[in-house]
PDB file of C-alpha atoms in Angstrom:
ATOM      1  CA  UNK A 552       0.000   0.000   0.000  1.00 58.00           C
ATOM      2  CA  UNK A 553       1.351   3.733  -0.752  1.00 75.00           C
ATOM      3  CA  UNK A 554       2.171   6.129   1.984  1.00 80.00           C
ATOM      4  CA  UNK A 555       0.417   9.531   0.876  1.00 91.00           C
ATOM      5  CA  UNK A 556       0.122  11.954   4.457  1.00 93.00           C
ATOM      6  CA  UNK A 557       0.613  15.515   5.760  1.00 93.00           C
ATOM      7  CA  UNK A 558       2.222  15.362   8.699  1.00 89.00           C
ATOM      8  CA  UNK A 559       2.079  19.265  10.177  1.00 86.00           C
ATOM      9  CA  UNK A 560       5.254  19.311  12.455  1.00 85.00           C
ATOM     10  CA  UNK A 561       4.592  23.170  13.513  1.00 80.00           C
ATOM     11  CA  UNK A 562       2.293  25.840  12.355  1.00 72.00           C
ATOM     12  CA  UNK A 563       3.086  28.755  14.912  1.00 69.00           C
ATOM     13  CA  UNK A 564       4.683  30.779  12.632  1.00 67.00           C
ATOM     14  CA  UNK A 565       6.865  33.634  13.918  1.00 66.00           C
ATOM     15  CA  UNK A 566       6.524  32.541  17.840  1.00 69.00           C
ATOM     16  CA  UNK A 567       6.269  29.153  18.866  1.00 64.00           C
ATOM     17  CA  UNK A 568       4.025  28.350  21.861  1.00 61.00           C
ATOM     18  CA  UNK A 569       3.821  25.471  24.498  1.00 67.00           C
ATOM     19  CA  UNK A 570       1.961  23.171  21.866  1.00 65.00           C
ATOM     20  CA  UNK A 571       3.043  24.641  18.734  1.00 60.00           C
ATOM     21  CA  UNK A 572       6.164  25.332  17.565  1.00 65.00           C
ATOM     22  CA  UNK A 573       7.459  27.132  13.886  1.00 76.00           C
ATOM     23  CA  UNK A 574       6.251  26.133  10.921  1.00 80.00           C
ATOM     24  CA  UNK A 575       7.601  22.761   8.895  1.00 89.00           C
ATOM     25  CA  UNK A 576       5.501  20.414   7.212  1.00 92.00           C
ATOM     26  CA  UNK A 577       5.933  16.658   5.779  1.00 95.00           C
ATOM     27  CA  UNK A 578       4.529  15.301   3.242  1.00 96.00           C
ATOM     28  CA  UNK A 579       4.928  11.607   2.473  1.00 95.00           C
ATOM     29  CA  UNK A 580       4.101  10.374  -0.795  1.00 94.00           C
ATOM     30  CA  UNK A 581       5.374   6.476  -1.852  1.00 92.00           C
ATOM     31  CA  UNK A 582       8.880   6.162  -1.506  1.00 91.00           C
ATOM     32  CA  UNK A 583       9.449  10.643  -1.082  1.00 96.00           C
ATOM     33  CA  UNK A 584       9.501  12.247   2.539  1.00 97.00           C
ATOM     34  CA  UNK A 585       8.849  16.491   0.869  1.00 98.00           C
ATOM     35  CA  UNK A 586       9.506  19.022   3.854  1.00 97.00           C
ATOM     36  CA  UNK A 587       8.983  21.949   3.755  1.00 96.00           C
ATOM     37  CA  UNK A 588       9.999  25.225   5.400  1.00 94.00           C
ATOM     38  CA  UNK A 589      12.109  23.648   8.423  1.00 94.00           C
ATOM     39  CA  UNK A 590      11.685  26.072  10.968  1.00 90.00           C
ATOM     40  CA  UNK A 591      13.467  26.242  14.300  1.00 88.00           C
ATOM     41  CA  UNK A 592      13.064  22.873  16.434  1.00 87.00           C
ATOM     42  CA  UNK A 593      12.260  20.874  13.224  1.00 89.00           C
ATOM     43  CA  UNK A 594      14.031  17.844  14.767  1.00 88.00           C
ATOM     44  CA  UNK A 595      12.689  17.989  17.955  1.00 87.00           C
ATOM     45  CA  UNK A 596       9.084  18.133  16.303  1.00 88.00           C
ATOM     46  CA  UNK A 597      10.040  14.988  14.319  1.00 89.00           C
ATOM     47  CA  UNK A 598      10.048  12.815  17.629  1.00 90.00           C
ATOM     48  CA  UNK A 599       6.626  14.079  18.682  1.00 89.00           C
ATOM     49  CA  UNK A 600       5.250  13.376  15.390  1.00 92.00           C
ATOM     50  CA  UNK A 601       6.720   9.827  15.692  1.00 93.00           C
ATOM     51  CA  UNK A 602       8.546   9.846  12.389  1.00 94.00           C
ATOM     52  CA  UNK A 603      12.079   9.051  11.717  1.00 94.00           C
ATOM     53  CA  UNK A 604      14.459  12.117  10.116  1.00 94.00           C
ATOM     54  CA  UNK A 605      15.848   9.439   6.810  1.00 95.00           C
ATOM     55  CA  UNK A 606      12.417   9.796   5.290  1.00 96.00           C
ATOM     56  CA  UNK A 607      13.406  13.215   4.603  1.00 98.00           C
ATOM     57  CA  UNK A 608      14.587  12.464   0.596  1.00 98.00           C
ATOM     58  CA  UNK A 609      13.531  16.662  -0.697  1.00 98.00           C
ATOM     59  CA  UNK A 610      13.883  19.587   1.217  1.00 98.00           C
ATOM     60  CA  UNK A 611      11.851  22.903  -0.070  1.00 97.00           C
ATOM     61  CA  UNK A 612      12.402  25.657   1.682  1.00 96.00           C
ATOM     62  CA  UNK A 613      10.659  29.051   0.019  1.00 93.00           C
ATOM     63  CA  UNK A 614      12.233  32.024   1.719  1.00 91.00           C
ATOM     64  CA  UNK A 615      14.686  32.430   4.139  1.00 92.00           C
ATOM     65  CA  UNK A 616      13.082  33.829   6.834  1.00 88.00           C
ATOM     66  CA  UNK A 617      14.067  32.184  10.397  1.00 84.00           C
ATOM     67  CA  UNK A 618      10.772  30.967  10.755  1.00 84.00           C
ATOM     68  CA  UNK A 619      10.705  28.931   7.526  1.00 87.00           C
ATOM     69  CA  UNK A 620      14.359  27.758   7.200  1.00 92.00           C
ATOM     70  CA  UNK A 621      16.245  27.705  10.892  1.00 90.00           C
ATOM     71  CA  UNK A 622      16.021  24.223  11.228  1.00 92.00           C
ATOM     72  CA  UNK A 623      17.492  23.308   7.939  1.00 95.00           C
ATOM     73  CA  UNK A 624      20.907  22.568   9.390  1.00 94.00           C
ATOM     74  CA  UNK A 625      19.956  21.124  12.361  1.00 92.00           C
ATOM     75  CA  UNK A 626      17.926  18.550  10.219  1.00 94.00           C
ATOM     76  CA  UNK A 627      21.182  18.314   7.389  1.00 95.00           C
ATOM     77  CA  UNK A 628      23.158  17.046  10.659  1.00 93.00           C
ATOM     78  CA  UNK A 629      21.191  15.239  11.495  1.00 93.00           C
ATOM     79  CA  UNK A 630      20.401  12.883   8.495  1.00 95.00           C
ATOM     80  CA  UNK A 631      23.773  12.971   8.923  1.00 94.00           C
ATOM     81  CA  UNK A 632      24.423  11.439  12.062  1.00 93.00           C
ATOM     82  CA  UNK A 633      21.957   8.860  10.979  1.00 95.00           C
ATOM     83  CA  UNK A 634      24.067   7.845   8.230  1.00 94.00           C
ATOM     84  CA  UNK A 635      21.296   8.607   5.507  1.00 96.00           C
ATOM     85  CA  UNK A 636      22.587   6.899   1.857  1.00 96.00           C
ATOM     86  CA  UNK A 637      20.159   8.371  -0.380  1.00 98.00           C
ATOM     87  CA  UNK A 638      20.636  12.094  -1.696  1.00 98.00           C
ATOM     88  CA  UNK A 639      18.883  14.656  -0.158  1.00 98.00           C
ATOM     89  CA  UNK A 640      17.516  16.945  -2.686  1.00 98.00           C
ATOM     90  CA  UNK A 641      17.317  20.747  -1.467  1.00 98.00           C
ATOM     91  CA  UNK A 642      15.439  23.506  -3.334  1.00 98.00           C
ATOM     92  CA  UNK A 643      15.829  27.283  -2.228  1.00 97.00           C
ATOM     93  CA  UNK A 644      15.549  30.454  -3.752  1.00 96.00           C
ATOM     94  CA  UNK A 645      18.765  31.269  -5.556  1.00 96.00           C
ATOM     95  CA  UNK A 646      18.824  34.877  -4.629  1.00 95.00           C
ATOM     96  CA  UNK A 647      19.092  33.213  -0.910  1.00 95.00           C
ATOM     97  CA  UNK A 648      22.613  31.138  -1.590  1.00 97.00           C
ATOM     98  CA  UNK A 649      24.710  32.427   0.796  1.00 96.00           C
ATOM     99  CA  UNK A 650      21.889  32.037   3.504  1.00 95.00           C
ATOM    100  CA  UNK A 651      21.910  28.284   2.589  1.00 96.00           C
ATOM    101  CA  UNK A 652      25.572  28.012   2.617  1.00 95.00           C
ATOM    102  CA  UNK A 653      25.206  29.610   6.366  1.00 94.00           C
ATOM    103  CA  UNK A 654      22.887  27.270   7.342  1.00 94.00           C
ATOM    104  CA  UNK A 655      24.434  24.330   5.916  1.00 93.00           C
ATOM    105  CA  UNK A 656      27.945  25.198   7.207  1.00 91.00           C
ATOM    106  CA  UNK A 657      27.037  26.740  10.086  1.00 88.00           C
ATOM    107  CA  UNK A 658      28.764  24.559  12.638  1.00 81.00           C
ATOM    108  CA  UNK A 659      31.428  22.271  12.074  1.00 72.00           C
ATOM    109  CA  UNK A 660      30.636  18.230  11.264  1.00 78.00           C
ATOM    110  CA  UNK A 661      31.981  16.167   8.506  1.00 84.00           C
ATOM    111  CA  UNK A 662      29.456  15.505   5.982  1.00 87.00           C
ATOM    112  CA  UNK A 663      28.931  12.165   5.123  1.00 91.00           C
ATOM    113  CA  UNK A 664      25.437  12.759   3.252  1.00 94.00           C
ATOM    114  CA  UNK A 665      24.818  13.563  -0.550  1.00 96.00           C
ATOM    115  CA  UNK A 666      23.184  17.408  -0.337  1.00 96.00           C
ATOM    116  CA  UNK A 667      22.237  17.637  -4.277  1.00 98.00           C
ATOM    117  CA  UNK A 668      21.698  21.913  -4.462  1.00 97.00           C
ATOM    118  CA  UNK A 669      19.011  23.192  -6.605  1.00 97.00           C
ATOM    119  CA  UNK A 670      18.810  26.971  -6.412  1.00 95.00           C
ATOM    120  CA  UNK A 671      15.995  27.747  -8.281  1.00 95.00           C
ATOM    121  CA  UNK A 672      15.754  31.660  -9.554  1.00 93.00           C
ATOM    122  CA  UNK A 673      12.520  31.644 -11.207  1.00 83.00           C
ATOM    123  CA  UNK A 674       8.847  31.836  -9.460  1.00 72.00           C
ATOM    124  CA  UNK A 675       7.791  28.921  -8.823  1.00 60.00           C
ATOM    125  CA  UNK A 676       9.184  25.103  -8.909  1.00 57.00           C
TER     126      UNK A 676
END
């Protein structure tokens, strides 16, 4: 049987609360874990929702404000840690590149995982 969900792993926007943290959202479709916007506390929201990090196979993130792509290192390390084989697709605004590279580099690991970049500088995907 396929896997086709929406798993909402925050929706608080700007300021998380108790029960709701930034905004990041999953969607699972066959053998493709989509997320989208990672905010802060991604991870964290991953164990609440009960799902591992390696389904993560595209990352989407559509402006880089903190609340839609803070997490997206913390979630880079840690497919990372878990040794992920597959690539890990990531698509960002091309204007944004250096706030990727910032994000992905921003603390020092060695990177194991394949991070395939695609800046994308036209509206749209």
């Amino acid at each position: 049987m396929s896997v086709r969900d929406i798993i909402i792993l925050g929706c608080s926007s700007q300021q998380p609360t108790r029960h709701r943290n930034h905004g990041a959202y999953l969607v699972r479709w066959n053998d493709e874990g989509l997320l989208f916007d990672p905010g802060e506390g991604t991870q964290r929201q991953f164990i609440f929702a009960n799902v591992a990090p390696p389904v993560v196979t595209r990352i989407f993130v559509s402006h880089f404000h903190g609340d839609h792509c803070l997490g997206l290192g913390s979630i880079l390390m840690r497919l990372n840690l878990d040794k992920v084989t597959h690539p890990i697709h990531v698509y960002y605004p091309a204007s944004g590149k250096k706030y990727f590279d910032r994000l992905r580099y921003g603390t020092v690991y060695h990177e194991t995982i394949n991070v395939v970049e695609h800046p994308v500088s036209c509206a749209g995907i």
